[in-house]
Amino acid sequence: RDLRMSRGLGDVYKRQVLPDGSVVWMNGGSTLRYPLPFEGKKRDVELKGEGYFQIAPDKKRPFIVHTPRLDIEALGTEFNVYSYDSDSLTQVTLVTGSVCVSSKERRILMNPNERIVYNHRNKDYQLYLGNPEKWCSWKQGELVFRNEPLQDIFKRLSQMYNISFQLDEMSKNLICHATFKDESLDRILHLLEKTMSIECQYLKNGSSAVSYTHLTL
């Protein structure tokens, strides 16, 4: 059985201190590239996946996170960036301070508690206002889902654990409301089976099959 499935949520991400004293938490399935040391008038890093950034203030040298489709520029602030290659969305959630999000189409200055969702396919921006806890809680070993389709939950688990899931049609649109605190993937799947009336099977090719099971009350 894959050892990744026994790791708790707190074991999936990695905390890294950058050369300028900034701190980044990297979620599972993510990579970050940066120079040693930072040189020049900017502090440039490249992100694929998801990272939570706590930026060391430096008014003379902005900190810029480059993703495949968006650039996020900051001076001293905290924000979360979601940019997996497997997803058609890039999301930026601002916790404190301010950041400037830019693409080829436009530039947007964000304020705290705002979240930008950028659709790569139609070049559309959506701006949301609300508590950022849900989008940033993974760095404390938590996963928070609020009335979300089951297929979105398994997409999230697939990104974090680098494991593919196959869902049947009946299970995709089941709605889930749950919070997982430092649970292993095995435990998360077990809890979903109990509460969502689904059955999970581990396949030999390294993926997991998820199917809906009818219950008679």
PDB file of C-alpha atoms in Angstrom:
ATOM      1  CA  ARG A   1       0.000   0.000   0.000  1.00  0.00           C
ATOM      2  CA  ASP A   2       1.236   3.488  -0.882  1.00  0.00           C
ATOM      3  CA  LEU A   3       2.979   5.092   2.111  1.00  0.00           C
ATOM      4  CA  ARG A   4       1.679   8.520   1.049  1.00  0.00           C
ATOM      5  CA  MET A   5      -1.771   7.493   2.217  1.00  0.00           C
ATOM      6  CA  SER A   6      -0.645   7.137   5.829  1.00  0.00           C
ATOM      7  CA  ARG A   7       0.880  10.610   6.093  1.00  0.00           C
ATOM      8  CA  GLY A   8      -0.998  13.228   8.125  1.00  0.00           C
ATOM      9  CA  LEU A   9      -1.918  16.561   6.547  1.00  0.00           C
ATOM     10  CA  GLY A  10       0.839  18.228   8.544  1.00  0.00           C
ATOM     11  CA  ASP A  11       3.395  15.946   6.864  1.00  0.00           C
ATOM     12  CA  VAL A  12       2.339  16.910   3.332  1.00  0.00           C
ATOM     13  CA  TYR A  13       3.542  20.517   3.297  1.00  0.00           C
ATOM     14  CA  LYS A  14       7.065  21.878   3.784  1.00  0.00           C
ATOM     15  CA  ARG A  15       8.221  25.118   5.437  1.00  0.00           C
ATOM     16  CA  GLN A  16      11.175  26.900   3.821  1.00  0.00           C
ATOM     17  CA  VAL A  17      13.050  30.074   4.846  1.00  0.00           C
ATOM     18  CA  LEU A  18      14.243  32.035   1.808  1.00  0.00           C
ATOM     19  CA  PRO A  19      17.553  33.960   1.547  1.00  0.00           C
ATOM     20  CA  ASP A  20      15.903  37.311   2.429  1.00  0.00           C
ATOM     21  CA  GLY A  21      14.194  35.930   5.552  1.00  0.00           C
ATOM     22  CA  SER A  22      10.815  35.445   3.897  1.00  0.00           C
ATOM     23  CA  VAL A  23       9.044  32.184   4.780  1.00  0.00           C
ATOM     24  CA  VAL A  24       7.032  29.972   2.449  1.00  0.00           C
ATOM     25  CA  TRP A  25       4.918  26.902   3.199  1.00  0.00           C
ATOM     26  CA  MET A  26       4.725  24.562   0.197  1.00  0.00           C
ATOM     27  CA  ASN A  27       1.712  22.284  -0.203  1.00  0.00           C
ATOM     28  CA  GLY A  28       2.004  18.740  -1.546  1.00  0.00           C
ATOM     29  CA  GLY A  29       2.801  18.385  -5.248  1.00  0.00           C
ATOM     30  CA  SER A  30       4.396  21.863  -5.388  1.00  0.00           C
ATOM     31  CA  THR A  31       7.788  23.231  -6.473  1.00  0.00           C
ATOM     32  CA  LEU A  32       9.476  26.594  -5.848  1.00  0.00           C
ATOM     33  CA  ARG A  33      12.542  27.920  -7.652  1.00  0.00           C
ATOM     34  CA  TYR A  34      14.590  30.876  -6.328  1.00  0.00           C
ATOM     35  CA  PRO A  35      18.183  32.165  -6.543  1.00  0.00           C
ATOM     36  CA  LEU A  36      20.844  31.933  -3.824  1.00  0.00           C
ATOM     37  CA  PRO A  37      21.115  34.738  -2.853  1.00  0.00           C
ATOM     38  CA  PHE A  38      18.556  37.231  -4.160  1.00  0.00           C
ATOM     39  CA  GLU A  39      20.340  39.772  -6.340  1.00  0.00           C
ATOM     40  CA  GLY A  40      19.303  42.911  -8.174  1.00  0.00           C
ATOM     41  CA  LYS A  41      16.299  45.166  -7.624  1.00  0.00           C
ATOM     42  CA  LYS A  42      13.702  42.397  -7.331  1.00  0.00           C
ATOM     43  CA  ARG A  43      13.240  39.160  -5.441  1.00  0.00           C
ATOM     44  CA  ASP A  44      11.912  36.717  -8.031  1.00  0.00           C
ATOM     45  CA  VAL A  45      10.644  33.186  -7.333  1.00  0.00           C
ATOM     46  CA  GLU A  46       8.803  30.676  -9.562  1.00  0.00           C
ATOM     47  CA  LEU A  47       5.919  28.616  -8.173  1.00  0.00           C
ATOM     48  CA  LYS A  48       4.127  25.565  -9.519  1.00  0.00           C
ATOM     49  CA  GLY A  49       1.511  24.211  -7.153  1.00  0.00           C
ATOM     50  CA  GLU A  50       0.456  25.960  -3.951  1.00  0.00           C
ATOM     51  CA  GLY A  51       2.405  28.100  -1.511  1.00  0.00           C
ATOM     52  CA  TYR A  52       1.658  30.372   1.450  1.00  0.00           C
ATOM     53  CA  PHE A  53       4.081  33.314   1.557  1.00  0.00           C
ATOM     54  CA  GLN A  54       5.135  35.439   4.522  1.00  0.00           C
ATOM     55  CA  ILE A  55       7.243  38.181   2.938  1.00  0.00           C
ATOM     56  CA  ALA A  56      10.097  39.989   4.705  1.00  0.00           C
ATOM     57  CA  PRO A  57       9.633  43.772   4.172  1.00  0.00           C
ATOM     58  CA  ASP A  58      12.044  45.441   1.741  1.00  0.00           C
ATOM     59  CA  LYS A  59      10.709  48.667   0.171  1.00  0.00           C
ATOM     60  CA  LYS A  60      13.581  48.809  -2.306  1.00  0.00           C
ATOM     61  CA  ARG A  61      13.142  45.266  -3.627  1.00  0.00           C
ATOM     62  CA  PRO A  62       9.634  43.975  -4.338  1.00  0.00           C
ATOM     63  CA  PHE A  63       9.018  40.246  -3.968  1.00  0.00           C
ATOM     64  CA  ILE A  64       7.474  38.690  -7.097  1.00  0.00           C
ATOM     65  CA  VAL A  65       5.941  35.224  -7.346  1.00  0.00           C
ATOM     66  CA  HIS A  66       5.839  34.044 -10.961  1.00  0.00           C
ATOM     67  CA  THR A  67       3.316  31.345 -11.864  1.00  0.00           C
ATOM     68  CA  PRO A  68       2.715  29.990 -15.384  1.00  0.00           C
ATOM     69  CA  ARG A  69      -0.111  32.508 -15.910  1.00  0.00           C
ATOM     70  CA  LEU A  70      -0.015  35.207 -13.203  1.00  0.00           C
ATOM     71  CA  ASP A  71       2.613  37.309 -11.427  1.00  0.00           C
ATOM     72  CA  ILE A  72       2.056  38.399  -7.816  1.00  0.00           C
ATOM     73  CA  GLU A  73       4.091  41.359  -6.534  1.00  0.00           C
ATOM     74  CA  ALA A  74       4.432  42.220  -2.825  1.00  0.00           C
ATOM     75  CA  LEU A  75       6.629  44.195  -0.418  1.00  0.00           C
ATOM     76  CA  GLY A  76       5.767  42.917   3.069  1.00  0.00           C
ATOM     77  CA  THR A  77       2.627  40.843   3.377  1.00  0.00           C
ATOM     78  CA  GLU A  78       1.063  37.360   3.701  1.00  0.00           C
ATOM     79  CA  PHE A  79      -0.803  35.625   0.907  1.00  0.00           C
ATOM     80  CA  ASN A  80      -1.637  32.235  -0.567  1.00  0.00           C
ATOM     81  CA  VAL A  81      -1.082  31.259  -4.216  1.00  0.00           C
ATOM     82  CA  TYR A  82      -2.802  28.252  -5.822  1.00  0.00           C
ATOM     83  CA  SER A  83      -1.437  27.400  -9.283  1.00  0.00           C
ATOM     84  CA  TYR A  84      -1.377  23.689 -10.135  1.00  0.00           C
ATOM     85  CA  ASP A  85      -0.670  22.666 -13.741  1.00  0.00           C
ATOM     86  CA  SER A  86      -3.572  20.210 -13.529  1.00  0.00           C
ATOM     87  CA  ASP A  87      -6.134  22.966 -12.852  1.00  0.00           C
ATOM     88  CA  SER A  88      -7.598  25.627 -15.148  1.00  0.00           C
ATOM     89  CA  LEU A  89      -7.724  28.135 -12.275  1.00  0.00           C
ATOM     90  CA  THR A  90      -5.058  30.235 -10.543  1.00  0.00           C
ATOM     91  CA  GLN A  91      -6.133  31.640  -7.164  1.00  0.00           C
ATOM     92  CA  VAL A  92      -4.540  34.328  -4.979  1.00  0.00           C
ATOM     93  CA  THR A  93      -5.785  34.904  -1.414  1.00  0.00           C
ATOM     94  CA  LEU A  94      -4.506  37.954   0.487  1.00  0.00           C
ATOM     95  CA  VAL A  95      -4.292  37.767   4.291  1.00  0.00           C
ATOM     96  CA  THR A  96      -2.408  40.959   5.235  1.00  0.00           C
ATOM     97  CA  GLY A  97      -0.810  43.894   3.409  1.00  0.00           C
ATOM     98  CA  SER A  98      -1.347  44.325  -0.322  1.00  0.00           C
ATOM     99  CA  VAL A  99      -0.267  42.626  -3.522  1.00  0.00           C
ATOM    100  CA  CYS A 100      -0.526  43.431  -7.212  1.00  0.00           C
ATOM    101  CA  VAL A 101      -1.708  40.559  -9.402  1.00  0.00           C
ATOM    102  CA  SER A 102      -0.943  40.873 -13.097  1.00  0.00           C
ATOM    103  CA  SER A 103      -1.333  38.958 -16.335  1.00  0.00           C
ATOM    104  CA  LYS A 104      -1.036  39.969 -19.983  1.00  0.00           C
ATOM    105  CA  GLU A 105      -4.608  41.282 -19.830  1.00  0.00           C
ATOM    106  CA  ARG A 106      -4.699  43.415 -16.671  1.00  0.00           C
ATOM    107  CA  ARG A 107      -3.311  44.385 -13.241  1.00  0.00           C
ATOM    108  CA  ILE A 108      -5.308  44.252  -9.996  1.00  0.00           C
ATOM    109  CA  LEU A 109      -4.326  45.678  -6.597  1.00  0.00           C
ATOM    110  CA  MET A 110      -5.661  43.423  -3.835  1.00  0.00           C
ATOM    111  CA  ASN A 111      -6.711  44.299  -0.275  1.00  0.00           C
ATOM    112  CA  PRO A 112      -6.752  41.967   2.783  1.00  0.00           C
ATOM    113  CA  ASN A 113      -9.433  39.229   2.828  1.00  0.00           C
ATOM    114  CA  GLU A 114      -9.804  39.358  -0.954  1.00  0.00           C
ATOM    115  CA  ARG A 115      -9.414  36.351  -3.250  1.00  0.00           C
ATOM    116  CA  ILE A 116      -8.861  36.442  -7.001  1.00  0.00           C
ATOM    117  CA  VAL A 117      -9.782  33.451  -9.158  1.00  0.00           C
ATOM    118  CA  TYR A 118      -8.343  33.609 -12.678  1.00  0.00           C
ATOM    119  CA  ASN A 119      -9.650  31.243 -15.358  1.00  0.00           C
ATOM    120  CA  HIS A 120      -6.877  30.405 -17.825  1.00  0.00           C
ATOM    121  CA  ARG A 121      -9.264  29.259 -20.522  1.00  0.00           C
ATOM    122  CA  ASN A 122     -11.427  32.344 -20.930  1.00  0.00           C
ATOM    123  CA  LYS A 123      -9.029  34.876 -19.323  1.00  0.00           C
ATOM    124  CA  ASP A 124     -11.734  35.789 -16.803  1.00  0.00           C
ATOM    125  CA  TYR A 125     -11.079  37.295 -13.337  1.00  0.00           C
ATOM    126  CA  GLN A 126     -13.426  36.887 -10.371  1.00  0.00           C
ATOM    127  CA  LEU A 127     -12.857  38.851  -7.129  1.00  0.00           C
ATOM    128  CA  TYR A 128     -14.288  37.539  -3.841  1.00  0.00           C
ATOM    129  CA  LEU A 129     -14.347  39.024  -0.330  1.00  0.00           C
ATOM    130  CA  GLY A 130     -14.406  36.855   2.793  1.00  0.00           C
ATOM    131  CA  ASN A 131     -12.503  35.085   5.555  1.00  0.00           C
ATOM    132  CA  PRO A 132      -9.281  33.648   4.045  1.00  0.00           C
ATOM    133  CA  GLU A 133      -9.075  30.860   6.650  1.00  0.00           C
ATOM    134  CA  LYS A 134     -10.609  28.222   4.392  1.00  0.00           C
ATOM    135  CA  TRP A 135      -8.077  28.826   1.620  1.00  0.00           C
ATOM    136  CA  CYS A 136      -5.005  29.018   3.884  1.00  0.00           C
ATOM    137  CA  SER A 137      -5.799  26.474   6.603  1.00  0.00           C
ATOM    138  CA  TRP A 138      -3.792  23.719   4.880  1.00  0.00           C
ATOM    139  CA  LYS A 139      -0.535  25.152   6.267  1.00  0.00           C
ATOM    140  CA  GLN A 140      -1.819  24.363   9.797  1.00  0.00           C
ATOM    141  CA  GLY A 141      -2.565  20.786   8.737  1.00  0.00           C
ATOM    142  CA  GLU A 142      -6.273  21.435   8.104  1.00  0.00           C
ATOM    143  CA  LEU A 143      -8.527  20.901   5.113  1.00  0.00           C
ATOM    144  CA  VAL A 144     -11.797  22.847   5.179  1.00  0.00           C
ATOM    145  CA  PHE A 145     -14.686  22.068   2.814  1.00  0.00           C
ATOM    146  CA  ARG A 146     -17.945  23.987   2.906  1.00  0.00           C
ATOM    147  CA  ASN A 147     -20.796  22.539   0.829  1.00  0.00           C
ATOM    148  CA  GLU A 148     -18.504  21.464  -2.011  1.00  0.00           C
ATOM    149  CA  PRO A 149     -18.994  18.727  -4.632  1.00  0.00           C
ATOM    150  CA  LEU A 150     -17.171  15.515  -3.836  1.00  0.00           C
ATOM    151  CA  GLN A 151     -15.288  15.698  -7.149  1.00  0.00           C
ATOM    152  CA  ASP A 152     -13.694  18.998  -6.021  1.00  0.00           C
ATOM    153  CA  ILE A 153     -12.604  17.428  -2.740  1.00  0.00           C
ATOM    154  CA  PHE A 154     -10.925  14.524  -4.492  1.00  0.00           C
ATOM    155  CA  LYS A 155      -9.253  16.918  -6.930  1.00  0.00           C
ATOM    156  CA  ARG A 156      -7.751  18.685  -3.923  1.00  0.00           C
ATOM    157  CA  LEU A 157      -6.566  15.420  -2.361  1.00  0.00           C
ATOM    158  CA  SER A 158      -5.127  14.320  -5.697  1.00  0.00           C
ATOM    159  CA  GLN A 159      -3.036  17.500  -5.950  1.00  0.00           C
ATOM    160  CA  MET A 160      -1.742  17.302  -2.393  1.00  0.00           C
ATOM    161  CA  TYR A 161      -0.902  13.590  -2.329  1.00  0.00           C
ATOM    162  CA  ASN A 162      -0.063  13.094  -6.026  1.00  0.00           C
ATOM    163  CA  ILE A 163      -2.551  10.213  -6.239  1.00  0.00           C
ATOM    164  CA  SER A 164      -5.232   9.934  -8.934  1.00  0.00           C
ATOM    165  CA  PHE A 165      -8.865   9.157  -8.164  1.00  0.00           C
ATOM    166  CA  GLN A 166     -11.549   7.714 -10.408  1.00  0.00           C
ATOM    167  CA  LEU A 167     -15.071   8.771  -9.423  1.00  0.00           C
ATOM    168  CA  ASP A 168     -18.246   7.267 -10.812  1.00  0.00           C
ATOM    169  CA  GLU A 169     -20.923   9.638 -12.084  1.00  0.00           C
ATOM    170  CA  MET A 170     -23.217   9.226  -9.078  1.00  0.00           C
ATOM    171  CA  SER A 171     -20.568  10.273  -6.560  1.00  0.00           C
ATOM    172  CA  LYS A 172     -19.169  13.357  -8.356  1.00  0.00           C
ATOM    173  CA  ASN A 173     -21.857  15.818  -7.324  1.00  0.00           C
ATOM    174  CA  LEU A 174     -22.454  14.672  -3.755  1.00  0.00           C
ATOM    175  CA  ILE A 175     -22.117  17.705  -1.467  1.00  0.00           C
ATOM    176  CA  CYS A 176     -19.712  17.607   1.474  1.00  0.00           C
ATOM    177  CA  HIS A 177     -19.301  19.875   4.524  1.00  0.00           C
ATOM    178  CA  ALA A 178     -16.270  18.813   6.572  1.00  0.00           C
ATOM    179  CA  THR A 179     -13.039  19.833   8.314  1.00  0.00           C
ATOM    180  CA  PHE A 180     -10.073  17.458   8.575  1.00  0.00           C
ATOM    181  CA  LYS A 181      -7.321  18.206  11.101  1.00  0.00           C
ATOM    182  CA  ASP A 182      -3.946  16.517  10.484  1.00  0.00           C
ATOM    183  CA  GLU A 183      -5.638  13.334   9.294  1.00  0.00           C
ATOM    184  CA  SER A 184      -3.894  10.836   7.011  1.00  0.00           C
ATOM    185  CA  LEU A 185      -5.325  10.231   3.552  1.00  0.00           C
ATOM    186  CA  ASP A 186      -6.362   6.752   4.710  1.00  0.00           C
ATOM    187  CA  ARG A 187      -8.301   8.305   7.574  1.00  0.00           C
ATOM    188  CA  ILE A 188      -9.884  10.990   5.358  1.00  0.00           C
ATOM    189  CA  LEU A 189     -11.107   8.347   2.926  1.00  0.00           C
ATOM    190  CA  HIS A 190     -12.481   6.263   5.814  1.00  0.00           C
ATOM    191  CA  LEU A 191     -14.390   9.260   7.210  1.00  0.00           C
ATOM    192  CA  LEU A 192     -15.776  10.135   3.778  1.00  0.00           C
ATOM    193  CA  GLU A 193     -16.927   6.552   3.333  1.00  0.00           C
ATOM    194  CA  LYS A 194     -18.808   6.670   6.634  1.00  0.00           C
ATOM    195  CA  THR A 195     -20.438  10.076   6.161  1.00  0.00           C
ATOM    196  CA  MET A 196     -20.994  10.216   2.377  1.00  0.00           C
ATOM    197  CA  SER A 197     -22.142   6.634   1.708  1.00  0.00           C
ATOM    198  CA  ILE A 198     -19.317   5.975  -0.734  1.00  0.00           C
ATOM    199  CA  GLU A 199     -16.893   3.106  -1.203  1.00  0.00           C
ATOM    200  CA  CYS A 200     -13.164   3.649  -1.872  1.00  0.00           C
ATOM    201  CA  GLN A 201     -10.932   0.981  -3.360  1.00  0.00           C
ATOM    202  CA  TYR A 202      -7.161   1.159  -3.797  1.00  0.00           C
ATOM    203  CA  LEU A 203      -6.133   0.023  -7.290  1.00  0.00           C
ATOM    204  CA  LYS A 204      -2.893  -1.688  -8.284  1.00  0.00           C
ATOM    205  CA  ASN A 205      -1.984   1.098 -10.724  1.00  0.00           C
ATOM    206  CA  GLY A 206      -1.620   3.558  -7.844  1.00  0.00           C
ATOM    207  CA  SER A 207      -5.002   5.251  -8.223  1.00  0.00           C
ATOM    208  CA  SER A 208      -8.137   4.977  -6.104  1.00  0.00           C
ATOM    209  CA  ALA A 209     -11.666   4.235  -7.282  1.00  0.00           C
ATOM    210  CA  VAL A 210     -14.581   5.982  -5.555  1.00  0.00           C
ATOM    211  CA  SER A 211     -18.169   4.848  -6.047  1.00  0.00           C
ATOM    212  CA  TYR A 212     -21.528   5.743  -4.527  1.00  0.00           C
ATOM    213  CA  THR A 213     -23.303   3.124  -2.442  1.00  0.00           C
ATOM    214  CA  HIS A 214     -27.057   3.315  -1.812  1.00  0.00           C
ATOM    215  CA  LEU A 215     -28.116   2.915   1.808  1.00  0.00           C
ATOM    216  CA  THR A 216     -31.519   1.649   2.922  1.00  0.00           C
ATOM    217  CA  LEU A 217     -32.787   3.284   6.105  1.00  0.00           C
TER     218      LEU A 217
END
